[in-house]
Short mmCIF file of C-alpha atoms in Angstrom, two decimals:
data_model
loop_
_atom_site.label_atom_id
_atom_site.label_comp_id
_atom_site.label_asym_id
_atom_site.label_seq_id
_atom_site.Cartn_x
_atom_site.Cartn_y
_atom_site.Cartn_z
CA MET A 1 63.71 -76.49 81.05
CA LYS A 2 62.13 -73.14 82.12
CA VAL A 3 64.77 -70.50 80.91
CA LEU A 4 64.62 -66.56 81.41
CA GLY A 5 66.65 -64.74 78.83
CA VAL A 6 67.53 -61.15 79.88
CA ASN A 7 68.99 -58.40 77.64
CA ALA A 8 70.18 -55.20 79.78
CA ILE A 9 73.63 -54.42 78.72
CA PHE A 10 73.53 -51.82 75.82
CA HIS A 11 70.14 -50.68 75.03
CA ASP A 12 66.60 -51.98 74.26
CA PRO A 13 66.21 -53.99 77.42
CA ALA A 14 63.85 -57.06 77.04
CA ALA A 15 62.94 -60.31 78.50
CA ALA A 16 61.79 -63.67 76.75
CA LEU A 17 60.90 -66.93 78.26
CA VAL A 18 61.32 -70.31 76.78
CA ILE A 19 59.83 -73.52 78.28
CA ASP A 20 60.76 -77.04 77.17
CA GLY A 21 62.17 -75.54 73.72
CA HIS A 22 58.97 -73.28 72.93
CA VAL A 23 59.12 -69.54 73.05
CA VAL A 24 56.36 -68.82 75.29
CA ALA A 25 56.82 -64.92 75.79
CA ALA A 26 58.82 -62.12 74.83
CA ALA A 27 58.74 -58.22 75.43
CA GLU A 28 60.79 -55.13 75.35
CA GLU A 29 60.91 -52.98 78.72
CA GLU A 30 60.03 -49.85 76.66
CA ARG A 31 56.63 -51.10 75.98
CA PHE A 32 55.86 -51.05 79.94
CA SER A 33 58.13 -48.03 80.91
CA ARG A 34 56.79 -46.07 77.92
CA ARG A 35 60.62 -44.88 77.59
CA LYS A 36 61.72 -45.18 73.95
CA HIS A 37 64.51 -47.91 73.70
CA GLY A 38 64.17 -48.57 77.43
CA LYS A 39 67.10 -46.61 78.42
CA ARG A 40 70.15 -44.73 76.94
CA PRO A 41 72.91 -46.75 75.61
CA VAL A 42 75.62 -45.36 77.91
CA PRO A 43 77.75 -47.47 80.50
CA PHE A 44 75.97 -45.89 83.31
CA SER A 45 72.80 -47.40 82.36
CA ALA A 46 74.03 -51.01 82.34
CA TRP A 47 72.58 -51.72 85.82
CA GLU A 48 68.95 -51.13 84.60
CA LEU A 49 67.15 -54.34 84.36
CA PRO A 50 64.17 -54.98 82.21
CA GLU A 51 62.11 -55.59 85.53
CA GLN A 52 58.54 -55.17 84.33
CA ALA A 53 59.17 -57.21 81.07
CA MET A 54 60.72 -59.96 83.15
CA ARG A 55 57.96 -59.99 85.64
CA TRP A 56 55.18 -60.04 82.83
CA VAL A 57 56.76 -63.06 80.92
CA LEU A 58 56.92 -65.11 84.12
CA ARG A 59 53.35 -64.00 84.92
CA GLU A 60 52.24 -64.91 81.43
CA ALA A 61 53.37 -68.44 82.00
CA GLY A 62 52.25 -68.72 85.65
CA LEU A 63 55.57 -69.18 87.01
CA ARG A 64 57.53 -67.67 89.99
CA PRO A 65 61.29 -66.79 89.87
CA GLU A 66 62.06 -69.81 91.94
CA ASP A 67 60.44 -72.19 89.21
CA LEU A 68 63.22 -71.11 86.73
CA ASP A 69 65.96 -73.55 85.61
CA ALA A 70 68.27 -71.24 84.32
CA VAL A 71 68.54 -67.37 83.33
CA GLY A 72 70.53 -66.15 80.53
CA TYR A 73 72.07 -62.71 80.47
CA SER A 74 73.17 -61.69 77.01
CA PHE A 75 76.81 -60.47 77.84
CA ASP A 76 79.75 -62.29 79.19
CA PRO A 77 82.17 -59.89 81.07
CA ALA A 78 84.91 -62.55 81.19
CA ILE A 79 85.77 -61.88 77.49
CA ALA A 80 85.03 -58.09 77.53
CA ALA A 81 87.70 -56.07 75.64
CA HIS A 82 89.32 -53.00 76.96
CA MET A 83 87.77 -50.11 75.11
CA PRO A 84 90.41 -47.17 75.03
CA ASP A 85 88.05 -44.70 73.51
CA ASP A 86 85.49 -45.03 76.20
CA PRO A 87 86.98 -44.58 79.76
CA TYR A 88 83.47 -45.35 81.42
CA ASP A 89 83.28 -48.73 79.68
CA PRO A 90 84.71 -50.59 82.83
CA ILE A 91 81.69 -49.30 84.71
CA ARG A 92 79.36 -51.47 82.08
CA VAL A 93 81.44 -54.43 82.57
CA ASP A 94 81.47 -54.18 86.42
CA TYR A 95 77.63 -53.85 86.35
CA ALA A 96 77.58 -57.00 83.95
CA ARG A 97 79.54 -58.94 86.56
CA ARG A 98 77.04 -57.97 89.36
CA ALA A 99 74.30 -58.95 87.04
CA PRO A 100 73.19 -62.15 88.93
CA GLY A 101 72.77 -60.47 92.09
CA PHE A 102 70.92 -57.61 90.68
CA LEU A 103 68.61 -60.15 88.93
CA ALA A 104 68.11 -61.98 92.38
CA GLU A 105 67.19 -58.70 93.97
CA SER A 106 64.84 -57.82 91.25
CA LEU A 107 63.09 -61.21 91.21
CA PRO A 108 62.85 -62.14 94.68
CA GLY A 109 63.01 -65.95 94.83
CA LEU A 110 65.38 -66.25 92.03
CA ARG A 111 68.84 -67.93 92.98
CA ALA A 112 71.77 -65.99 91.82
CA ASP A 113 73.61 -69.20 90.82
CA THR A 114 70.92 -69.99 87.98
CA VAL A 115 72.31 -67.00 86.16
CA HIS A 116 74.67 -67.81 83.32
CA PHE A 117 76.45 -65.25 81.12
CA VAL A 118 75.81 -65.94 77.26
CA GLN A 119 78.30 -64.25 75.00
CA HIS A 120 76.41 -61.27 73.21
CA HIS A 121 76.91 -62.49 69.76
CA VAL A 122 76.24 -66.13 70.44
CA ALA A 123 72.93 -64.77 71.90
CA HIS A 124 72.21 -62.94 68.54
CA ALA A 125 73.21 -65.89 66.50
CA ALA A 126 70.90 -68.32 68.56
CA SER A 127 67.88 -65.79 68.43
CA SER A 128 68.04 -66.40 64.48
CA GLY A 129 69.75 -69.79 64.07
CA LEU A 130 67.52 -71.64 66.70
CA ALA A 131 64.24 -69.53 66.24
CA GLY A 132 64.54 -69.48 62.60
CA PRO A 133 62.86 -72.19 60.27
CA TYR A 134 65.99 -73.90 59.30
CA PRO A 135 67.57 -76.56 61.81
CA THR A 136 70.75 -76.49 59.56
CA GLY A 137 72.17 -73.44 57.98
CA SER A 138 74.53 -70.44 58.23
CA VAL A 139 74.09 -67.63 60.60
CA LEU A 140 75.51 -64.03 60.16
CA VAL A 141 75.49 -61.52 62.98
CA VAL A 142 76.43 -57.82 62.46
CA ASP A 143 75.94 -55.15 64.82
CA GLY A 144 77.78 -52.21 66.77
CA ARG A 145 79.70 -54.37 69.31
CA GLY A 146 79.61 -57.18 71.77
CA GLU A 147 82.12 -57.79 74.43
CA ALA A 148 85.22 -57.88 72.07
CA HIS A 149 83.67 -58.47 68.66
CA SER A 150 81.22 -56.68 66.09
CA HIS A 151 80.48 -59.62 63.95
CA LEU A 152 79.94 -63.48 64.07
CA ALA A 153 80.03 -65.83 61.15
CA GLY A 154 78.99 -69.66 61.71
CA ARG A 155 76.49 -72.36 61.30
CA TYR A 156 74.13 -74.39 63.19
CA GLU A 157 73.56 -77.95 62.95
CA ASN A 158 71.50 -80.07 65.41
CA GLY A 159 71.12 -76.90 67.71
CA LYS A 160 75.06 -76.49 67.87
CA LEU A 161 76.72 -73.42 66.77
CA GLU A 162 80.08 -73.74 64.97
CA ILE A 163 81.69 -70.19 64.89
CA LEU A 164 83.89 -69.78 61.74
CA TYR A 165 84.92 -66.15 62.24
CA ARG A 166 84.56 -63.07 64.60
CA GLN A 167 85.64 -59.73 63.62
CA GLU A 168 87.70 -58.02 66.56
CA LEU A 169 86.86 -54.34 67.56
CA PRO A 170 87.37 -51.71 66.81
CA ASP A 171 86.50 -52.42 63.33
CA SER A 172 82.61 -52.42 63.33
CA LEU A 173 80.06 -51.81 60.63
CA GLY A 174 77.20 -51.15 63.24
CA LEU A 175 79.47 -48.39 64.94
CA LEU A 176 80.49 -47.01 61.69
CA TYR A 177 76.76 -46.51 60.87
CA GLU A 178 76.07 -45.23 64.34
CA SER A 179 78.92 -42.67 63.95
CA LEU A 180 77.25 -41.46 60.84
CA THR A 181 73.97 -41.21 62.56
CA GLY A 182 75.38 -38.93 65.24
CA HIS A 183 77.10 -36.86 62.57
CA LEU A 184 73.88 -36.23 60.50
CA GLY A 185 72.14 -34.81 63.59
CA PHE A 186 70.21 -37.98 64.59
CA GLU A 187 70.36 -39.88 67.80
CA ARG A 188 72.95 -42.80 67.93
CA SER A 189 71.65 -46.20 68.64
CA SER A 190 68.27 -45.24 67.91
CA ASP A 191 67.93 -43.32 64.52
CA GLU A 192 70.01 -45.41 62.22
CA PHE A 193 66.83 -46.12 60.18
CA LYS A 194 66.54 -42.39 59.52
CA VAL A 195 69.93 -42.54 57.77
CA MET A 196 68.83 -45.52 55.64
CA ALA A 197 65.76 -43.42 54.58
CA LEU A 198 67.84 -40.39 54.00
CA ALA A 199 70.18 -42.59 51.65
CA SER A 200 67.47 -42.80 49.02
CA TYR A 201 67.50 -39.21 48.37
CA GLY A 202 71.27 -38.99 47.69
CA THR A 203 73.82 -40.15 45.27
CA PRO A 204 76.70 -42.39 46.48
CA ARG A 205 79.57 -40.06 45.02
CA PHE A 206 81.84 -40.79 47.92
CA LEU A 207 81.65 -44.56 47.49
CA ASP A 208 85.09 -44.94 45.97
CA ASP A 209 86.74 -42.81 48.77
CA LEU A 210 84.67 -45.04 51.50
CA ARG A 211 85.88 -48.36 49.89
CA GLU A 212 89.47 -47.77 50.82
CA ILE A 213 88.69 -47.54 54.65
CA VAL A 214 85.34 -49.85 54.55
CA HIS A 215 85.78 -53.34 52.80
CA ALA A 216 85.83 -57.16 53.51
CA THR A 217 89.18 -58.62 53.80
CA GLY A 218 88.40 -62.01 52.06
CA ASP A 219 88.94 -64.10 55.04
CA GLY A 220 85.59 -63.51 56.75
CA GLY A 221 86.46 -60.29 58.20
CA PHE A 222 86.49 -56.75 57.22
CA ARG A 223 87.77 -53.19 57.96
CA ALA A 224 85.31 -50.52 58.89
CA GLN A 225 86.30 -47.58 61.35
CA ALA A 226 84.53 -44.28 61.39
CA PRO A 227 86.58 -41.67 59.27
CA ASP A 228 86.42 -37.98 59.89
CA TRP A 229 83.14 -37.29 58.19
CA THR A 230 83.87 -33.68 57.78
CA ARG A 231 85.91 -34.66 54.78
CA PHE A 232 82.69 -35.37 53.10
CA ALA A 233 80.20 -33.19 54.74
CA PRO A 234 79.75 -30.81 57.59
CA ALA A 235 77.89 -31.88 60.73
CA ARG A 236 74.18 -31.53 60.12
CA ILE A 237 71.95 -29.90 62.69
CA ASP A 238 68.69 -31.78 62.77
CA ASP A 239 66.54 -28.80 61.76
CA GLY A 240 64.02 -30.50 59.73
CA THR A 241 65.92 -30.04 56.28
CA TRP A 242 67.65 -32.70 54.40
CA GLY A 243 69.49 -33.50 51.08
CA GLY A 244 72.54 -32.39 49.63
CA ASP A 245 75.97 -33.41 50.84
CA HIS A 246 74.38 -35.21 53.83
CA ALA A 247 72.00 -37.49 51.67
CA ASP A 248 74.87 -38.14 49.31
CA LEU A 249 76.97 -39.03 52.34
CA ALA A 250 74.29 -41.32 53.81
CA ALA A 251 73.79 -42.84 50.21
CA SER A 252 77.57 -43.62 49.97
CA VAL A 253 77.82 -45.23 53.38
CA GLN A 254 74.76 -47.23 52.96
CA ALA A 255 76.20 -48.73 49.64
CA VAL A 256 79.54 -49.27 51.05
CA VAL A 257 77.96 -51.21 54.01
CA GLU A 258 75.60 -53.29 51.73
CA GLU A 259 78.77 -54.10 49.56
CA THR A 260 80.55 -55.38 52.62
CA LEU A 261 77.62 -57.48 54.07
CA VAL A 262 77.24 -59.12 50.49
CA ASP A 263 80.96 -60.00 50.58
CA LEU A 264 80.65 -61.35 54.12
CA ALA A 265 77.60 -63.51 53.27
CA THR A 266 79.33 -64.73 50.17
CA TRP A 267 82.47 -65.83 52.21
CA LEU A 268 80.36 -67.54 54.56
CA HIS A 269 78.68 -69.57 51.93
CA GLY A 270 81.91 -70.73 50.68
CA GLN A 271 82.86 -72.08 53.96
CA THR A 272 79.61 -73.87 54.60
CA GLY A 273 77.99 -74.59 51.29
CA ASP A 274 74.45 -74.19 53.04
CA ARG A 275 71.35 -73.30 51.17
CA TYR A 276 69.98 -71.14 54.03
CA LEU A 277 71.02 -68.05 55.82
CA THR A 278 69.78 -66.65 59.03
CA MET A 279 70.65 -63.05 60.36
CA ALA A 280 70.60 -61.00 63.40
CA GLY A 281 72.31 -58.25 64.96
CA GLY A 282 71.14 -54.43 64.84
CA THR A 283 72.72 -54.17 61.04
CA ALA A 284 70.09 -57.11 60.12
CA LEU A 285 67.39 -54.40 60.47
CA ASN A 286 68.72 -52.79 57.54
CA CYS A 287 66.20 -53.93 55.03
CA VAL A 288 67.79 -52.68 51.97
CA ALA A 289 71.09 -54.41 52.62
CA ASN A 290 69.02 -57.62 53.50
CA SER A 291 67.57 -57.64 50.17
CA ARG A 292 71.06 -57.27 48.29
CA ILE A 293 72.15 -60.32 50.26
CA TRP A 294 69.09 -62.31 49.39
CA ARG A 295 69.66 -61.33 45.50
CA GLU A 296 73.35 -61.42 45.13
CA SER A 297 74.67 -63.83 47.78
CA PRO A 298 74.62 -67.68 46.84
CA PHE A 299 72.06 -68.58 49.52
CA ASP A 300 68.79 -69.86 48.29
CA ASP A 301 66.97 -67.97 51.16
CA VAL A 302 67.60 -65.40 53.74
CA TRP A 303 65.68 -65.44 57.18
CA VAL A 304 65.99 -62.38 59.36
CA GLN A 305 65.01 -62.46 63.08
CA PRO A 306 62.09 -59.90 63.80
CA ALA A 307 63.66 -58.71 66.74
CA ALA A 308 67.12 -58.56 65.17
CA GLY A 309 68.43 -55.86 67.45
CA ASP A 310 69.53 -56.09 71.04
CA SER A 311 66.20 -57.09 72.29
CA GLY A 312 66.49 -60.21 70.46
CA THR A 313 69.42 -61.45 72.48
CA ALA A 314 67.07 -61.88 75.57
CA LEU A 315 65.37 -64.52 73.27
CA GLY A 316 68.59 -65.98 71.90
CA ALA A 317 70.29 -66.22 75.41
CA ALA A 318 67.25 -68.26 76.62
CA LEU A 319 67.20 -70.51 73.55
CA HIS A 320 70.91 -70.96 73.84
CA LEU A 321 70.55 -72.22 77.38
CA ALA A 322 67.76 -74.24 76.46
CA ALA A 323 69.45 -76.11 73.75
CA GLU A 324 72.65 -76.51 75.94
CA GLY A 325 70.46 -78.27 78.54
CA GLY A 326 69.23 -80.68 76.01
CA ASP A 327 65.89 -79.23 74.98
CA THR A 328 64.75 -79.53 71.33
CA ILE A 329 64.28 -76.05 70.27
CA VAL A 330 60.78 -75.45 68.39
CA PRO A 331 61.15 -72.45 65.67
CA ALA A 332 59.25 -69.35 66.72
CA PRO A 333 56.35 -69.34 64.30
CA THR A 334 55.48 -65.61 65.01
CA ALA A 335 56.73 -62.17 66.11
CA ALA A 336 53.36 -61.95 68.12
CA LEU A 337 54.88 -62.71 71.61
CA GLY A 338 53.72 -59.83 73.85
CA ARG A 339 50.83 -58.69 75.86
CA SER A 340 46.99 -59.26 74.81
CA TRP A 341 43.70 -58.69 76.25
CA THR A 342 40.25 -60.82 75.94
CA ASP A 343 37.34 -59.30 74.04
CA ASP A 344 35.60 -58.64 77.58
CA GLU A 345 38.50 -56.93 78.97
CA LEU A 346 38.96 -54.58 75.95
CA ALA A 347 35.22 -53.77 76.16
CA GLY A 348 35.93 -52.88 79.71
CA TRP A 349 38.49 -50.52 79.10
CA LEU A 350 36.32 -48.82 76.70
CA THR A 351 33.38 -48.77 79.11
CA THR A 352 35.61 -47.43 81.83
CA ALA A 353 36.82 -44.82 79.63
CA GLN A 354 33.12 -43.87 78.66
CA VAL A 355 34.15 -44.35 75.16
CA PRO A 356 31.11 -45.25 72.60
CA PHE A 357 31.71 -48.29 70.58
CA THR A 358 30.30 -51.02 68.61
CA THR A 359 31.13 -54.74 68.05
CA PRO A 360 30.36 -55.13 64.33
CA ASP A 361 29.69 -58.22 62.71
CA ASP A 362 31.85 -57.44 59.53
CA LEU A 363 34.55 -55.41 61.37
CA ALA A 364 36.77 -55.85 58.41
CA GLY A 365 34.28 -54.35 55.99
CA GLU A 366 33.38 -51.24 58.21
CA VAL A 367 37.18 -50.53 58.77
CA ALA A 368 37.58 -51.11 54.94
CA ASP A 369 34.85 -48.48 54.41
CA VAL A 370 36.78 -45.94 56.66
CA LEU A 371 40.02 -46.51 54.63
CA ALA A 372 38.31 -46.34 51.26
CA GLY A 373 36.93 -42.92 52.46
CA ASN A 374 40.62 -41.96 53.25
CA GLY A 375 40.37 -42.08 57.06
CA VAL A 376 43.32 -43.22 59.20
CA VAL A 377 42.67 -46.11 61.65
CA ALA A 378 44.38 -47.24 64.71
CA TRP A 379 44.52 -51.00 64.82
CA PHE A 380 44.94 -52.79 68.29
CA ASP A 381 44.42 -56.58 68.17
CA GLY A 382 46.00 -59.73 69.49
CA ARG A 383 49.38 -60.12 70.98
CA SER A 384 51.98 -57.37 70.63
CA GLU A 385 54.81 -57.65 68.46
CA PHE A 386 58.32 -58.55 69.82
CA GLY A 387 60.77 -56.26 67.89
CA PRO A 388 60.66 -52.82 66.23
CA ARG A 389 58.15 -53.38 63.40
CA ALA A 390 54.45 -53.02 63.64
CA LEU A 391 53.12 -56.08 61.96
CA GLY A 392 49.37 -55.48 62.04
CA ARG A 393 48.70 -55.80 65.81
CA ARG A 394 49.83 -52.34 66.89
CA SER A 395 49.60 -50.36 63.51
CA LEU A 396 48.26 -47.19 62.10
CA ILE A 397 46.59 -48.16 58.85
CA ALA A 398 45.73 -45.96 55.95
CA ASN A 399 44.72 -45.82 52.18
CA PRO A 400 47.76 -46.23 50.05
CA ILE A 401 46.10 -44.68 46.84
CA HIS A 402 46.51 -40.89 47.81
CA ALA A 403 50.12 -39.60 47.51
CA GLU A 404 49.44 -36.87 50.09
CA ASN A 405 48.93 -39.50 52.75
CA LEU A 406 52.85 -39.69 53.09
CA GLU A 407 52.85 -36.33 54.35
CA ARG A 408 49.59 -36.73 56.30
CA LEU A 409 50.79 -39.63 58.30
CA ASN A 410 54.31 -38.21 59.15
CA ASP A 411 52.56 -35.12 60.39
CA VAL A 412 50.06 -37.45 62.30
CA LYS A 413 53.33 -39.25 63.86
CA GLY A 414 55.27 -35.79 64.22
CA ARG A 415 58.29 -37.01 62.23
CA GLU A 416 60.56 -36.27 59.47
CA GLN A 417 58.84 -35.87 55.89
CA PHE A 418 61.60 -37.99 54.16
CA ARG A 419 60.52 -41.08 56.25
CA PRO A 420 58.49 -43.67 54.26
CA VAL A 421 55.82 -45.73 55.33
CA ALA A 422 55.32 -49.47 54.25
CA PRO A 423 52.47 -51.60 52.48
CA MET A 424 51.00 -54.65 54.03
CA VAL A 425 49.74 -56.72 51.03
CA LEU A 426 47.83 -60.15 50.63
CA ALA A 427 50.67 -62.69 50.47
CA ASP A 428 48.75 -64.54 47.45
CA ARG A 429 48.92 -61.10 45.66
CA ALA A 430 52.42 -59.88 46.54
CA SER A 431 54.10 -61.28 43.31
CA GLU A 432 51.76 -59.16 41.00
CA ILE A 433 53.09 -55.89 42.63
CA PHE A 434 56.54 -56.38 44.28
CA SER A 435 59.73 -58.06 43.24
CA GLY A 436 63.37 -58.08 44.13
CA GLY A 437 63.06 -59.59 47.56
CA PRO A 438 61.63 -62.64 49.29
CA ILE A 439 57.89 -63.40 49.03
CA PRO A 440 56.34 -64.13 51.62
CA SER A 441 58.01 -61.47 53.71
CA PRO A 442 55.96 -61.27 56.95
CA TYR A 443 58.29 -59.26 59.00
CA MET A 444 58.97 -56.19 56.93
CA LEU A 445 62.58 -56.87 56.77
CA PHE A 446 63.23 -56.63 53.07
CA VAL A 447 62.97 -53.89 50.39
CA HIS A 448 61.21 -54.90 47.23
CA ASP A 449 60.84 -53.08 43.86
CA VAL A 450 57.28 -51.85 43.22
CA ALA A 451 56.09 -52.77 39.68
CA GLU A 452 55.71 -49.68 37.29
CA PRO A 453 51.96 -49.89 36.86
CA TRP A 454 51.59 -49.91 40.51
CA ARG A 455 53.79 -46.99 41.48
CA GLU A 456 51.00 -44.55 40.63
CA LYS A 457 48.44 -46.81 42.14
CA ILE A 458 49.94 -46.93 45.61
CA PRO A 459 52.15 -43.85 45.69
CA THR A 460 51.78 -43.60 49.54
CA VAL A 461 54.12 -46.61 50.05
CA THR A 462 56.27 -46.30 46.96
CA HIS A 463 59.58 -44.67 48.15
CA VAL A 464 61.32 -42.08 46.22
CA ASP A 465 63.65 -44.73 44.66
CA GLY A 466 60.59 -47.05 43.52
CA THR A 467 60.94 -49.43 46.39
CA ALA A 468 58.88 -50.33 49.40
CA ARG A 469 59.28 -52.32 52.49
CA ILE A 470 56.55 -54.77 52.35
CA GLN A 471 54.76 -57.09 54.82
CA THR A 472 52.85 -59.92 53.34
CA VAL A 473 49.93 -61.15 55.28
CA SER A 474 47.84 -64.40 55.11
CA ASP A 475 45.10 -65.98 57.27
CA GLU A 476 47.60 -67.79 59.02
CA ASP A 477 49.77 -64.79 59.89
CA ASN A 478 46.79 -62.61 60.97
CA ALA A 479 43.33 -63.41 59.95
CA GLY A 480 41.91 -59.98 60.85
CA ILE A 481 44.47 -58.10 58.70
CA ALA A 482 43.93 -60.56 55.90
CA ALA A 483 40.19 -59.93 55.94
CA LEU A 484 40.66 -56.26 55.95
CA LEU A 485 43.00 -56.43 52.92
CA ARG A 486 40.40 -58.51 51.08
CA ALA A 487 37.55 -55.94 51.97
CA PHE A 488 39.56 -53.00 51.01
CA ASP A 489 40.49 -54.76 47.65
CA GLU A 490 36.89 -55.34 47.03
CA ARG A 491 36.19 -51.71 47.45
CA THR A 492 39.26 -50.02 45.63
CA GLY A 493 40.81 -52.94 43.58
CA VAL A 494 43.89 -52.59 45.56
CA PRO A 495 44.93 -55.43 48.04
CA VAL A 496 47.60 -53.10 49.81
CA VAL A 497 47.06 -50.75 52.82
CA VAL A 498 49.46 -48.45 54.50
CA ASN A 499 50.95 -49.73 57.73
CA THR A 500 52.95 -47.81 60.26
CA SER A 501 53.67 -48.30 63.83
CA LEU A 502 50.92 -47.08 66.37
CA ASN A 503 52.91 -44.43 68.05
CA THR A 504 53.90 -40.83 67.69
CA ALA A 505 57.50 -39.46 67.38
CA GLY A 506 59.73 -40.25 70.15
CA ARG A 507 57.43 -42.63 71.92
CA PRO A 508 57.42 -46.46 72.13
CA MET A 509 54.88 -48.37 70.07
CA VAL A 510 51.27 -48.72 71.67
CA ASP A 511 51.19 -51.67 73.84
CA ASP A 512 48.22 -51.73 76.11
CA PRO A 513 44.54 -50.41 75.74
CA ARG A 514 45.46 -47.29 77.81
CA ASP A 515 48.34 -46.46 75.28
CA ALA A 516 45.78 -47.00 72.48
CA LEU A 517 43.17 -44.65 73.95
CA GLU A 518 45.74 -41.89 74.57
CA LEU A 519 46.89 -41.95 71.26
CA PHE A 520 43.43 -41.95 69.83
CA GLY A 521 42.34 -39.23 72.05
CA SER A 522 45.36 -37.01 70.85
CA ALA A 523 45.85 -37.77 67.32
CA PRO A 524 43.68 -37.11 64.23
CA VAL A 525 42.63 -40.80 63.62
CA ALA A 526 39.02 -41.50 62.30
CA ALA A 527 38.59 -44.85 64.02
CA LEU A 528 40.37 -47.08 66.67
CA VAL A 529 39.95 -50.92 66.47
CA LEU A 530 40.43 -52.46 69.84
CA GLY A 531 40.07 -56.35 69.45
CA PRO A 532 36.49 -56.87 67.81
CA HIS A 533 35.32 -53.45 68.92
CA LEU A 534 35.15 -50.37 66.79
CA VAL A 535 35.36 -46.71 67.90
CA ARG A 536 34.64 -44.04 65.43
CA ARG A 537 35.76 -40.45 66.27
CA THR A 538 32.30 -38.94 65.15
CA ASP A 539 30.61 -41.06 67.50
CA LEU A 540 32.87 -40.02 70.36
CA PHE A 541 32.24 -36.43 69.79
CA ARG A 542 28.60 -36.85 69.20
CA ALA A 543 28.50 -38.65 72.53
CA ALA A 544 30.31 -35.78 74.40
CA PRO A 545 28.27 -33.54 76.65
#
């Protein structure tokens, strides 16, 4: 079967294509439109479709809309609950009902009757349970909301999902966290990761009070509704300062959410006895909570879908329909599912832009020299990542040895100074330096403890609480980055580099060569890697008339 998956209902619109059970391509609309998160998560935006992403995934496979056997839309309006606190929610549901017609208009040649509604949390579940490495295992989905629920617990066996529990709205761990995000002066459905980072600077002194209103119920569900946050701390204005009561409140909510998630995972294991757990939903991007589930739940291993947020439901909707249609699903081996360009095409971009470049025989060695000299490098290579994490294909890379590089990188990106950056580490060296989370950890979705002797060696990537959100790299994952790590290790004795996303604050991650050149032209970056080609800032200005 040829199946297109579409997410458009809440935020992070995206498209994915599955052919005969194989994931062929997937991309978020923001990478094309250059609009962060694709659109605002309000009912009035539910009509907006990921038109550019849809057309690209079809073009990538050489398909026309009429070639598709099915289209999965990751929301089912037939089961949508009435949301009394949002008088405009019926607009969202009405747009969803009309989605088959909207899609047929956007993709001329597509038949509206090929569009099928896939329940939101079923799509999330499929994105992890079917795309993940374990054909049989438990699946846990936790996010803000779907049609009528905020959570799904179940298991997959032979491509079939058995649902064991769904938490009904309004109780929602995701909406609780979103509400706190807004109270702390950040943007809801966008900046929840900032709250997780801020929590590391606080003490969970409100935890006992919060446990009374946020907790697992012992039957697979939980209670979680946002309280009046002013009981704990006044609303924060995002003025660049942080700490005090606001950090303590962030730490307290982070802790109670972690506890509840561990309890939910433990209950699920008690029902299934499975060795393996896969996870999806926006809450599964909380890497601190993921590590606690990995350490404290009875499961032998935990796998989190790299695009765990709503963009991943495009992938899940396509996989769900493919499995229902009888296809055998092949696990997705990588998050590198987006656009790419040939070496010659990249050289053409540089030539057109009149940018001087070289194509060195030892690219890894020359870039390692730049990093060892404390230069920052923009790295653009291969297919872009699907999901919110930069994984060495669209990354800013720096030297982790100098503590001041954290402030420097946050200045380069124009973001808050409490924000951490992450380490990339050779997979076969990771256990020397990091513990407390799964290794390998190729998708930067777990937090690990940094060994004491290494905290002074790699201060840039060691967070204030002694942890780091690592990405392990091997030749099989990304041969270019693995070679760079070995070259940097040869020069410094450190098999680790800093990795943060190739973008600046408020903008989506760089996706195409034009994006990369624009960032390089405006940010204080020493070098740009574009595939096998290397641009040095010193050469650029030397060549200027």
